[in-house]
Amino acid sequence: MPRSTPHNKNKVYFVGSGIASLAGAAFLIRDGLIPGDNIHILEELEITGGSLDGAGSADEGYVIRGGRMMEEHYVCTYDLFASIPSLTDSAKSVKDEIVEFSRKYVSSSRCRLVRDGKKVDVSSFELSEKDRLDLFALLIHSEDSIGDKSIEDWFSPSFFEHNFWLMWATMFAFQPWHSAVEHNRYVRCRTEHIQVYVYCFLQAMGKHHSTLCFGHGNVAMVNLIIRRHS
């Protein structure tokens, strides 16, 4: 809950200058009424921004390590941006700038992946039946049952050689050693991608997606998949 009086004595330190630290600092200033001078962000690199850092120029183009898709259901993000004034126009917020830019420059992607300067054919995920079953099994496991397993603990080495992993990793900046729980959280947050997992599972079972119904038979089959990873 936002404070009503300034909190001048508190000192706050963030480790890393990624989007989490920057957002945390902004919330502390806005809702915690902590002066910006009392907030310190520690970064070992020469450039700030975490996965959103960037390099380049208007003439040669820019390169960033990661990107974020700004969508309408990111309510908390837009709430924060709406409270931050534009650097170039005090009558506008950062949210206003994002909306205006998105309407003026509509994205049009004709290629999802590029390797060695050539377009990668991603018409197939290239996943084996085992990969598909592993994907679905991970999706339906609880976080407690997954525990501290990494993504590479859960999948076979060949999984990371396929188009599916290449698309997923480049979209959300995942590495094989990252948490399997965090991987699942991303899937659940982005509901449009859950259908990919379900489809992979049903493909392995030889079923059409419209036949999905978690009756007793399907639950038994799902439980069998879970036991493979227990």
CSV table of C-alpha atoms in Angstrom, one decimal:
chain,number,residue,atom,x,y,z
A,1,MET,CA,0.0,0.0,0.0
A,2,PRO,CA,1.5,3.4,-0.9
A,3,ARG,CA,2.8,5.5,1.9
A,4,SER,CA,1.5,9.0,2.8
A,5,THR,CA,4.7,10.4,4.2
A,6,PRO,CA,8.3,10.3,2.9
A,7,HIS,CA,10.7,7.6,4.1
A,8,ASN,CA,13.9,9.5,4.1
A,9,LYS,CA,16.0,7.3,6.3
A,10,ASN,CA,15.8,4.0,4.5
A,11,LYS,CA,18.7,3.0,2.2
A,12,VAL,CA,17.9,0.5,-0.6
A,13,TYR,CA,20.3,-1.6,-2.7
A,14,PHE,CA,19.6,-3.6,-5.8
A,15,VAL,CA,22.0,-6.1,-7.2
A,16,GLY,CA,22.0,-5.9,-11.0
A,17,SER,CA,20.5,-3.2,-13.2
A,18,GLY,CA,18.0,-5.3,-15.1
A,19,ILE,CA,14.3,-4.6,-15.5
A,20,ALA,CA,13.4,-6.1,-12.1
A,21,SER,CA,15.7,-3.7,-10.2
A,22,LEU,CA,14.6,-0.7,-12.3
A,23,ALA,CA,11.0,-1.4,-11.7
A,24,GLY,CA,11.6,-2.0,-8.0
A,25,ALA,CA,13.3,1.3,-7.7
A,26,ALA,CA,10.4,3.1,-9.5
A,27,PHE,CA,7.8,1.5,-7.2
A,28,LEU,CA,9.8,2.5,-4.1
A,29,ILE,CA,9.9,6.1,-5.3
A,30,ARG,CA,6.3,6.2,-6.3
A,31,ASP,CA,4.6,4.1,-3.6
A,32,GLY,CA,7.2,3.9,-0.9
A,33,LEU,CA,8.1,7.6,-1.1
A,34,ILE,CA,11.7,6.8,-0.8
A,35,PRO,CA,13.9,9.5,-2.3
A,36,GLY,CA,15.8,8.4,-5.4
A,37,ASP,CA,19.1,9.4,-3.8
A,38,ASN,CA,18.6,6.7,-1.2
A,39,ILE,CA,18.3,3.9,-3.9
A,40,HIS,CA,21.4,2.3,-5.2
A,41,ILE,CA,21.7,-0.1,-8.1
A,42,LEU,CA,24.9,-2.2,-8.3
A,43,GLU,CA,26.0,-3.4,-11.7
A,44,GLU,CA,29.2,-5.2,-12.7
A,45,LEU,CA,28.9,-4.4,-16.4
A,46,GLU,CA,29.6,-1.0,-18.0
A,47,ILE,CA,26.1,-0.9,-19.4
A,48,THR,CA,22.8,-1.0,-17.6
A,49,GLY,CA,19.5,-2.7,-18.6
A,50,GLY,CA,20.2,-6.4,-18.0
A,51,SER,CA,18.6,-8.4,-20.8
A,52,LEU,CA,17.4,-5.1,-22.3
A,53,ASP,CA,20.8,-3.6,-22.7
A,54,GLY,CA,21.7,-2.5,-26.2
A,55,ALA,CA,24.5,-1.3,-28.4
A,56,GLY,CA,24.7,0.2,-31.9
A,57,SER,CA,23.7,3.4,-33.7
A,58,ALA,CA,21.0,4.8,-35.9
A,59,ASP,CA,23.2,4.3,-39.0
A,60,GLU,CA,24.4,0.7,-38.3
A,61,GLY,CA,21.4,-0.6,-36.4
A,62,TYR,CA,21.0,-1.8,-32.8
A,63,VAL,CA,21.4,-5.1,-31.1
A,64,ILE,CA,19.9,-6.1,-27.8
A,65,ARG,CA,20.2,-9.4,-25.9
A,66,GLY,CA,16.5,-9.7,-25.2
A,67,GLY,CA,13.1,-8.1,-25.9
A,68,ARG,CA,9.8,-7.9,-24.2
A,69,MET,CA,6.4,-8.1,-25.9
A,70,MET,CA,4.2,-5.4,-24.5
A,71,GLU,CA,0.6,-6.7,-24.5
A,72,GLU,CA,-2.6,-5.3,-23.1
A,73,HIS,CA,-2.9,-7.7,-20.2
A,74,TYR,CA,0.3,-6.5,-18.6
A,75,VAL,CA,-1.7,-4.3,-16.2
A,76,CYS,CA,1.0,-3.8,-13.6
A,77,THR,CA,3.6,-2.8,-16.1
A,78,TYR,CA,1.4,-0.2,-17.8
A,79,ASP,CA,0.3,1.1,-14.4
A,80,LEU,CA,4.0,1.8,-13.6
A,81,PHE,CA,4.7,3.3,-17.0
A,82,ALA,CA,1.7,5.6,-16.8
A,83,SER,CA,3.2,7.1,-13.6
A,84,ILE,CA,6.6,7.8,-15.2
A,85,PRO,CA,6.8,11.1,-17.3
A,86,SER,CA,8.3,11.1,-20.7
A,87,LEU,CA,11.9,12.5,-21.1
A,88,THR,CA,10.9,14.6,-24.1
A,89,ASP,CA,7.3,15.7,-23.4
A,90,SER,CA,6.2,16.4,-19.8
A,91,ALA,CA,2.6,16.2,-20.9
A,92,LYS,CA,3.0,12.5,-21.8
A,93,SER,CA,3.9,9.4,-19.8
A,94,VAL,CA,6.1,6.5,-20.9
A,95,LYS,CA,2.9,4.5,-21.4
A,96,ASP,CA,1.6,7.2,-23.8
A,97,GLU,CA,4.8,7.0,-25.8
A,98,ILE,CA,4.7,3.2,-26.1
A,99,VAL,CA,1.0,3.3,-27.3
A,100,GLU,CA,1.8,6.0,-29.8
A,101,PHE,CA,4.9,4.2,-31.1
A,102,SER,CA,3.1,0.9,-31.4
A,103,ARG,CA,0.3,2.5,-33.4
A,104,LYS,CA,2.7,4.3,-35.7
A,105,TYR,CA,5.1,1.4,-36.3
A,106,VAL,CA,3.1,-1.8,-36.6
A,107,SER,CA,5.4,-4.8,-36.3
A,108,SER,CA,5.5,-7.2,-39.2
A,109,SER,CA,7.7,-10.2,-38.7
A,110,ARG,CA,8.5,-12.3,-41.8
A,111,CYS,CA,11.0,-14.5,-40.2
A,112,ARG,CA,11.2,-16.0,-36.7
A,113,LEU,CA,14.8,-17.3,-36.7
A,114,VAL,CA,18.0,-16.6,-38.6
A,115,ARG,CA,21.1,-18.8,-38.5
A,116,ASP,CA,24.3,-17.9,-40.4
A,117,GLY,CA,22.5,-15.1,-42.2
A,118,LYS,CA,19.8,-17.4,-43.5
A,119,LYS,CA,16.1,-17.9,-42.6
A,120,VAL,CA,15.5,-21.0,-40.5
A,121,ASP,CA,12.6,-23.3,-41.5
A,122,VAL,CA,10.5,-23.5,-38.3
A,123,SER,CA,7.5,-25.2,-39.9
A,124,SER,CA,8.3,-28.2,-37.6
A,125,PHE,CA,9.2,-28.2,-33.9
A,126,GLU,CA,11.4,-31.3,-34.7
A,127,LEU,CA,10.4,-32.8,-31.3
A,128,SER,CA,10.5,-36.5,-30.7
A,129,GLU,CA,7.6,-38.3,-29.0
A,130,LYS,CA,9.6,-38.4,-25.8
A,131,ASP,CA,10.3,-34.6,-26.0
A,132,ARG,CA,6.5,-34.0,-26.4
A,133,LEU,CA,5.7,-36.2,-23.4
A,134,ASP,CA,8.4,-34.5,-21.3
A,135,LEU,CA,7.0,-31.1,-22.2
A,136,PHE,CA,3.5,-32.0,-21.2
A,137,ALA,CA,4.6,-33.8,-18.0
A,138,LEU,CA,6.5,-30.7,-16.9
A,139,LEU,CA,3.5,-28.5,-17.6
A,140,ILE,CA,1.2,-30.5,-15.3
A,141,HIS,CA,3.6,-30.9,-12.5
A,142,SER,CA,3.4,-28.8,-9.3
A,143,GLU,CA,6.3,-26.5,-8.4
A,144,ASP,CA,6.9,-28.6,-5.3
A,145,SER,CA,7.3,-31.8,-7.3
A,146,ILE,CA,9.7,-30.1,-9.7
A,147,GLY,CA,11.8,-28.8,-6.9
A,148,ASP,CA,15.2,-27.4,-7.8
A,149,LYS,CA,15.5,-29.2,-11.1
A,150,SER,CA,16.9,-27.3,-14.0
A,151,ILE,CA,15.5,-27.4,-17.5
A,152,GLU,CA,18.4,-29.6,-18.6
A,153,ASP,CA,17.7,-32.0,-15.7
A,154,TRP,CA,14.2,-32.5,-17.1
A,155,PHE,CA,14.9,-33.0,-20.8
A,156,SER,CA,17.2,-35.2,-22.8
A,157,PRO,CA,20.2,-33.5,-24.5
A,158,SER,CA,18.6,-33.8,-27.9
A,159,PHE,CA,15.7,-31.6,-26.8
A,160,PHE,CA,18.0,-28.6,-26.9
A,161,GLU,CA,19.0,-29.2,-30.5
A,162,HIS,CA,15.5,-28.7,-32.0
A,163,ASN,CA,13.7,-25.7,-33.3
A,164,PHE,CA,11.2,-25.7,-30.4
A,165,TRP,CA,14.0,-24.9,-27.9
A,166,LEU,CA,15.7,-22.4,-30.2
A,167,MET,CA,12.4,-20.5,-30.6
A,168,TRP,CA,11.5,-20.7,-26.9
A,169,ALA,CA,15.0,-19.8,-25.6
A,170,THR,CA,15.4,-16.8,-28.0
A,171,MET,CA,11.9,-15.5,-27.2
A,172,PHE,CA,12.3,-15.6,-23.4
A,173,ALA,CA,16.1,-15.7,-22.9
A,174,PHE,CA,16.2,-19.1,-21.3
A,175,GLN,CA,19.4,-21.2,-20.8
A,176,PRO,CA,19.4,-25.0,-20.2
A,177,TRP,CA,20.7,-24.5,-16.7
A,178,HIS,CA,17.8,-22.2,-15.7
A,179,SER,CA,15.1,-23.3,-13.3
A,180,ALA,CA,12.4,-25.7,-14.6
A,181,VAL,CA,10.0,-24.0,-12.3
A,182,GLU,CA,10.7,-20.6,-13.9
A,183,HIS,CA,10.3,-22.2,-17.3
A,184,ASN,CA,6.8,-23.4,-16.3
A,185,ARG,CA,5.8,-20.0,-14.9
A,186,TYR,CA,6.5,-18.4,-18.2
A,187,VAL,CA,4.3,-21.0,-19.9
A,188,ARG,CA,1.5,-20.4,-17.5
A,189,CYS,CA,1.8,-16.6,-17.8
A,190,ARG,CA,1.6,-16.8,-21.6
A,191,THR,CA,-1.6,-18.7,-22.0
A,192,GLU,CA,-1.4,-18.7,-25.8
A,193,HIS,CA,1.7,-20.9,-25.6
A,194,ILE,CA,0.1,-23.5,-23.3
A,195,GLN,CA,-1.8,-24.8,-26.3
A,196,VAL,CA,1.6,-25.6,-27.9
A,197,TYR,CA,2.4,-28.0,-25.1
A,198,VAL,CA,-1.0,-29.6,-25.2
A,199,TYR,CA,-0.8,-30.0,-28.9
A,200,CYS,CA,2.7,-31.6,-28.6
A,201,PHE,CA,1.3,-34.0,-26.1
A,202,LEU,CA,-1.7,-34.9,-28.3
A,203,GLN,CA,0.4,-35.3,-31.3
A,204,ALA,CA,2.5,-37.9,-29.4
A,205,MET,CA,-0.8,-39.7,-28.4
A,206,GLY,CA,-2.0,-39.6,-32.0
A,207,LYS,CA,-5.1,-37.5,-31.1
A,208,HIS,CA,-6.6,-34.4,-32.6
A,209,HIS,CA,-6.7,-31.3,-30.3
A,210,SER,CA,-10.5,-31.1,-30.3
A,211,THR,CA,-10.7,-34.5,-28.5
A,212,LEU,CA,-9.0,-33.2,-25.3
A,213,CYS,CA,-11.1,-34.1,-22.3
A,214,PHE,CA,-9.7,-34.8,-18.9
A,215,GLY,CA,-11.9,-37.7,-18.0
A,216,HIS,CA,-10.8,-40.7,-15.9
A,217,GLY,CA,-8.9,-42.3,-18.8
A,218,ASN,CA,-6.9,-39.2,-19.6
A,219,VAL,CA,-6.1,-38.5,-15.9
A,220,ALA,CA,-4.7,-42.0,-15.6
A,221,MET,CA,-2.6,-41.5,-18.7
A,222,VAL,CA,-1.3,-38.1,-17.3
A,223,ASN,CA,-0.5,-39.8,-13.9
A,224,LEU,CA,1.5,-42.4,-15.8
A,225,ILE,CA,3.5,-39.6,-17.4
A,226,ILE,CA,4.1,-38.0,-14.1
A,227,ARG,CA,5.4,-41.2,-12.6
A,228,ARG,CA,8.1,-41.3,-15.2
A,229,HIS,CA,9.6,-38.2,-13.6
A,230,SER,CA,9.0,-39.1,-10.0
